[in-house]
Coordinates of C-alpha atoms and ligand atoms in Angstrom, one line a residue:
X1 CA 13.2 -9.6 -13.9
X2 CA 16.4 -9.2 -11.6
X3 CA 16.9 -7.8 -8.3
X4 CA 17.1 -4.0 -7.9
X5 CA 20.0 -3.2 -5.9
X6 CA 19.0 -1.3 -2.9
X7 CA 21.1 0.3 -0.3
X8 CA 19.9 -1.7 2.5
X9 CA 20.3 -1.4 6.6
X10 CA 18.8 -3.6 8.6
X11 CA 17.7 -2.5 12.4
X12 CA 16.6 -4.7 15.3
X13 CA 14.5 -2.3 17.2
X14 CA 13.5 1.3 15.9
X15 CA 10.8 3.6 16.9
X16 CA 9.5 3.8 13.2
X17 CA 11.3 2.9 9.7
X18 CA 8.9 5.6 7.9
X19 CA 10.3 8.2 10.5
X20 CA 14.1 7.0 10.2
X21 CA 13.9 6.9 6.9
X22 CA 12.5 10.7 7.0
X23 CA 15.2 11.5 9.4
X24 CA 17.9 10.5 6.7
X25 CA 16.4 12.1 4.0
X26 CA 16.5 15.3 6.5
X27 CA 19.9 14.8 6.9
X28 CA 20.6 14.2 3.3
X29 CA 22.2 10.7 4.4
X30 CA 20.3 8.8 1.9
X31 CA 20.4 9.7 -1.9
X32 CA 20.4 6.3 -3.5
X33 CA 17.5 3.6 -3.8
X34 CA 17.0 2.6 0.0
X35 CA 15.5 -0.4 2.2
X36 CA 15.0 0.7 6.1
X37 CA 13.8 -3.0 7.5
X38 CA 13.1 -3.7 11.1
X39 CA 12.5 -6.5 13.5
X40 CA 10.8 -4.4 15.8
X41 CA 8.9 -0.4 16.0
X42 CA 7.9 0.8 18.9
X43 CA 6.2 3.6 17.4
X44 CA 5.1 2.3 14.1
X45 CA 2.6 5.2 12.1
X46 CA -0.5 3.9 10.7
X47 CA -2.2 5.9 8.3
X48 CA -3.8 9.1 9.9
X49 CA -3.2 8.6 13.9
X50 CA -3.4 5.3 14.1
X51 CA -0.5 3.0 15.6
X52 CA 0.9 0.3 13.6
X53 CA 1.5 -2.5 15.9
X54 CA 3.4 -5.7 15.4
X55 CA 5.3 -8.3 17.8
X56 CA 8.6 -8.5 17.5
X57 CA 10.5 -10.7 14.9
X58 CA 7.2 -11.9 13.4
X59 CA 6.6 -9.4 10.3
X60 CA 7.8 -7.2 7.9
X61 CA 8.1 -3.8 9.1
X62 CA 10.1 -1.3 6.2
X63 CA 10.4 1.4 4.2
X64 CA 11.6 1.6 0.9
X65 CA 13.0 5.3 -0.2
X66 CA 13.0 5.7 -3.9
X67 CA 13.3 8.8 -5.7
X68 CA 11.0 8.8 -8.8
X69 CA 12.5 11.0 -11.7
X70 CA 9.3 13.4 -13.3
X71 CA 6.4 12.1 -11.5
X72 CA 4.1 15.0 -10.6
X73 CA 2.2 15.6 -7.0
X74 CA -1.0 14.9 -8.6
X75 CA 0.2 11.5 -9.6
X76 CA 1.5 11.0 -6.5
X77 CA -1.4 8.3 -6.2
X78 CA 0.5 5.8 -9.0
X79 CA 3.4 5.5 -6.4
X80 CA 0.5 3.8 -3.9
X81 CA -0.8 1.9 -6.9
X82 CA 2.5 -0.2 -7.7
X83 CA 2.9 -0.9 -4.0
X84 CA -0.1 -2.3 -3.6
X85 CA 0.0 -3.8 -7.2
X86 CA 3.2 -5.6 -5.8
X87 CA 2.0 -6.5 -2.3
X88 CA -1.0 -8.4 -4.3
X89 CA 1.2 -9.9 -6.5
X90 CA 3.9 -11.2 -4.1
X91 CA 0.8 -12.6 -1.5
X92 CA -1.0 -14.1 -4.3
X93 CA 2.2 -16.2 -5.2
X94 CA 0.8 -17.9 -1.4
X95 CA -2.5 -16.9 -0.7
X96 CA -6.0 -17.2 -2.5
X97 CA -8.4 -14.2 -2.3
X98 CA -6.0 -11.4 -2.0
X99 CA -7.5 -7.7 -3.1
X100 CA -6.6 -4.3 -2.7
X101 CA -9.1 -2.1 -0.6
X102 CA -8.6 1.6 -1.6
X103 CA -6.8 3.4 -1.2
X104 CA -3.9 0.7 -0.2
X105 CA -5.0 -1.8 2.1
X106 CA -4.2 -5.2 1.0
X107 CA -6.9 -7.5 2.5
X108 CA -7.2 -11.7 2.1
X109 CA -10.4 -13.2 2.7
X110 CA -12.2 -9.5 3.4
X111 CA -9.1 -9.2 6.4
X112 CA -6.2 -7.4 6.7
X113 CA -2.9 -8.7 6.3
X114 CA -1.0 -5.3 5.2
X115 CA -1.3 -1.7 5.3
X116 CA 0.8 1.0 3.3
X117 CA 1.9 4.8 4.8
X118 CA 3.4 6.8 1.7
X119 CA 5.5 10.1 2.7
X120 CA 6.4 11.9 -0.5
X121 CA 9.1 15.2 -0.5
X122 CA 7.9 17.4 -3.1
X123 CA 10.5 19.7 -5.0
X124 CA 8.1 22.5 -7.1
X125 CA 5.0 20.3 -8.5
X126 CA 7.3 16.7 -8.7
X127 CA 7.9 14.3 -6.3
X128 CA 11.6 14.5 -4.7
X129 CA 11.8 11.7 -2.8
X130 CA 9.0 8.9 -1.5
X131 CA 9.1 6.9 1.6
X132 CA 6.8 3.5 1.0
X133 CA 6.5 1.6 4.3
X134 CA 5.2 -1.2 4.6
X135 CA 3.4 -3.4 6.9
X136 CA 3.1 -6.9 6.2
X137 CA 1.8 -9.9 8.8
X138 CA 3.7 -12.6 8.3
X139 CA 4.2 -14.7 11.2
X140 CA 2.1 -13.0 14.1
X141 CA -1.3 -15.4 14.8
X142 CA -2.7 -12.8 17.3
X143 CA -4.1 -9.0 16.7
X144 CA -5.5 -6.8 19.1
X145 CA -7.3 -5.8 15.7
X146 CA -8.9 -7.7 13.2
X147 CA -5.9 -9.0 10.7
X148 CA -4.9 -12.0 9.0
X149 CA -1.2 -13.3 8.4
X150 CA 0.5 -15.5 6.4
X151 CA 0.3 -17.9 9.1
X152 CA -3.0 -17.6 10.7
X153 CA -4.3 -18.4 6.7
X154 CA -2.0 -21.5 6.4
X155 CA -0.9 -22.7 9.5
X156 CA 2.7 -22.5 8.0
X157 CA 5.7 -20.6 9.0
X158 CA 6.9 -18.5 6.1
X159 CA 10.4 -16.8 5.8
X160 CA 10.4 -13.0 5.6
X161 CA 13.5 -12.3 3.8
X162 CA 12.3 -14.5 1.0
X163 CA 8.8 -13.0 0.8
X164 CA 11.0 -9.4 1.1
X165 CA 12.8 -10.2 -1.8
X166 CA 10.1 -11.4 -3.7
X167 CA 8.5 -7.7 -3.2
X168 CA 10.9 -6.2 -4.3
X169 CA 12.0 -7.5 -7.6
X170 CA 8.2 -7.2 -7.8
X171 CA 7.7 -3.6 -7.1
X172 CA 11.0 -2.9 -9.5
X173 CA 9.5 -4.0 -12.1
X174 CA 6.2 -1.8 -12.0
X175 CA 8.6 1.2 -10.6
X176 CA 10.1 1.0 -14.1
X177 CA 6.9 0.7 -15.6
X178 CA 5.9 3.9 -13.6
X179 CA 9.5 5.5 -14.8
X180 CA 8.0 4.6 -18.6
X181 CA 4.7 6.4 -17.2
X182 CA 2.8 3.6 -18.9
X183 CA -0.5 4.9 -16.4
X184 CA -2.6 3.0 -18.6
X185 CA -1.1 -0.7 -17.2
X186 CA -0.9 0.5 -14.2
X187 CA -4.7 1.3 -13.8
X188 CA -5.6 -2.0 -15.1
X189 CA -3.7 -4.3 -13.0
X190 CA -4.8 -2.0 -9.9
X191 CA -8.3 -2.4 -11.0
X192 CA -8.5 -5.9 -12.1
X193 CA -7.5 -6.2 -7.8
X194 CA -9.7 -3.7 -6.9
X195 CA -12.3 -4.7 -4.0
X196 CA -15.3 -3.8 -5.4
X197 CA -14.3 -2.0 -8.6
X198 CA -17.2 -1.7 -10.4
X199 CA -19.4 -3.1 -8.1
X200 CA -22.4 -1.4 -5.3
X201 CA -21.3 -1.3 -2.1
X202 CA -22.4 0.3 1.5
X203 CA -19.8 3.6 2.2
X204 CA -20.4 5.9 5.1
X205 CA -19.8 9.6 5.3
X206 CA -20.3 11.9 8.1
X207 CA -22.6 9.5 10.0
X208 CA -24.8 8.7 7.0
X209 CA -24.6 5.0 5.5
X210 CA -24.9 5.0 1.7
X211 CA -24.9 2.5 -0.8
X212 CA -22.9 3.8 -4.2
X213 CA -20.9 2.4 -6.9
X214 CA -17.6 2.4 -7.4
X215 CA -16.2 4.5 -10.7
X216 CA -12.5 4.6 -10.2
X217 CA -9.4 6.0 -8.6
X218 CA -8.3 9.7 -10.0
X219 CA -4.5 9.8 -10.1
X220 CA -4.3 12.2 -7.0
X221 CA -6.3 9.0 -5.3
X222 CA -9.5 10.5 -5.0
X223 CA -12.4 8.0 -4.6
X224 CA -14.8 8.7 -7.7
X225 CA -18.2 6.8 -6.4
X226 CA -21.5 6.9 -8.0
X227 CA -24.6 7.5 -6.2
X228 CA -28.1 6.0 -6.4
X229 CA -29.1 9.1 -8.1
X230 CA -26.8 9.4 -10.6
X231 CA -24.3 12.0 -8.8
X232 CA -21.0 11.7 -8.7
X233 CA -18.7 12.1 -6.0
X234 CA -15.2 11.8 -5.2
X235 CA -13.7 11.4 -1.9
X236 CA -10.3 11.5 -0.2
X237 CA -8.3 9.1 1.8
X238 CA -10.2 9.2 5.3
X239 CA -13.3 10.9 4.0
X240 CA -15.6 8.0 3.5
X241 CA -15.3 4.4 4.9
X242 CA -15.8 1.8 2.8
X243 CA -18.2 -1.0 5.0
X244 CA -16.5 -4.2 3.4
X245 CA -18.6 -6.1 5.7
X246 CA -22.2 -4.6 4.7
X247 CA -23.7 -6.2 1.6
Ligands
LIG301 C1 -1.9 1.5 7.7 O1 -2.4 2.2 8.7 O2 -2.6 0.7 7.1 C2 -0.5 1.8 7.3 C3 0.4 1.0 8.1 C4 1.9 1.2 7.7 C5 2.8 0.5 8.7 C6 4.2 0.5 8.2 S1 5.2 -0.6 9.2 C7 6.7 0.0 8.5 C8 6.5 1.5 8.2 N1 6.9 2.2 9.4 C9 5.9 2.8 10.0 O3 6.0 3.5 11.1 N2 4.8 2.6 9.4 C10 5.0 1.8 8.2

């Protein structure tokens, strides 16, 4: 494995990387394989309207800009698998118990600890360019939301840079294996970390609470759950919650 060499600039304060790194793309100042990292947002998206809220100099706060060659809009969801693939994989090298929550939540012990926004640019039906950031609690021991950290599970300080590099030599190597469009080790490494792949658990959807199992991920990332009955369904991101905590 070796180090991918991206272009990267490094920001003390900025109101979002996700957003500069749109704002360069915009501006066509960013065509090579890009890491926007900062210390500090003070306007950092979640996904849908949420916030994304971190103390300064605690966390990693970034967002990689990689421009897959022949990957189509409807596989746009692989692009979120290897991120997540590669969070779990650089956490685990630390943590016990680490597991993706669908669609890209990366959870320890049941909790957060990091939370993915993807932004593609499409160009006809293939992806142009993607924006990955990524949100990872490192240092920070208190939320105003339920999370978990590197810290507050080991009492330890860890070093960012060297849990960011770690990442990405980690997310190189299942880009390429995206680029080689080898979907077939991608789904199983995403669903051998999968909470609850396979598995009943409690969803709700418009109000309703719903026990139902879950069947897969499509590659568009549509949630393909079974119900009691038999009937299939499949949901998108922000169309059914997933009760982690009902059992
Ligand atoms: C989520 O809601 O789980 C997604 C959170 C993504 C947060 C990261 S922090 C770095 C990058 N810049 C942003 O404004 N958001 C993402």
């Amino acid at each position: 494995m070796f180090l991918q060499n991206y272009k990267r600039i490094n920001l003390e304060k900025v109101v979002s990387t996700n957003l500069h790194a749109s704002d360069l793309l915009s501006g066509k100042l960013i065509s090579e394989p890009t890491i926007i990292v900062a210390d500090f947002q003070t306007g950092g998206k979640g996904q849908g309207n949420n916030v994304w809220e971190s103390g300064p100099v605690l966390n990693l706060l970034f967002s990689l800009v990689v421009f897959p060659l022949k990957i189509k809009a409807k596989e746009q969801f692989y692009l979120s698998k290897i991120t997540a693939i590669a969070l779990k994989e650089t956490i685990s090298e630390h943590l016990q118990a680490v597991k993706i929550k669908w669609p890209n939540d990366i959870l320890v012990n049941k909790q957060k600890i990091s939370g993915v926004l993807i932004e593609n640019t499409l160009k006809a039906d293939v992806i142009n360019s993607c924006v990955i950031g990524v949100g990872l609690n490192v240092n920070q021991t208190d939320f105003t939301v339920p999370a978990v950290s590197f810290k507050s599970e080991t009492g330890k300080e860890f070093d960012r840079k060297v849990l960011l590099d770690a990442f990405l030599n980690t997310f190189h190597y299942w880009f390429e294996i995206l680029q080689s469009r080898d979907f077939a080790q991608i789904d199983s490494e995403y669903y051998k970390s999968l909470y609850g792949f396979q598995e009943w658990h409690w969803f709700s959807w418009g109000g309703v609470d719903f026990e139902a199992f879950i069947e897969g991920v499509e590659p568009d990332g549509y949630l393909v759950l079974k119900a009691k009955d038999g009937k299939i369904f499949k949901f998108g991101f922000r169309e059914v919650e997933f009760l982690i905590n009902k059992e």
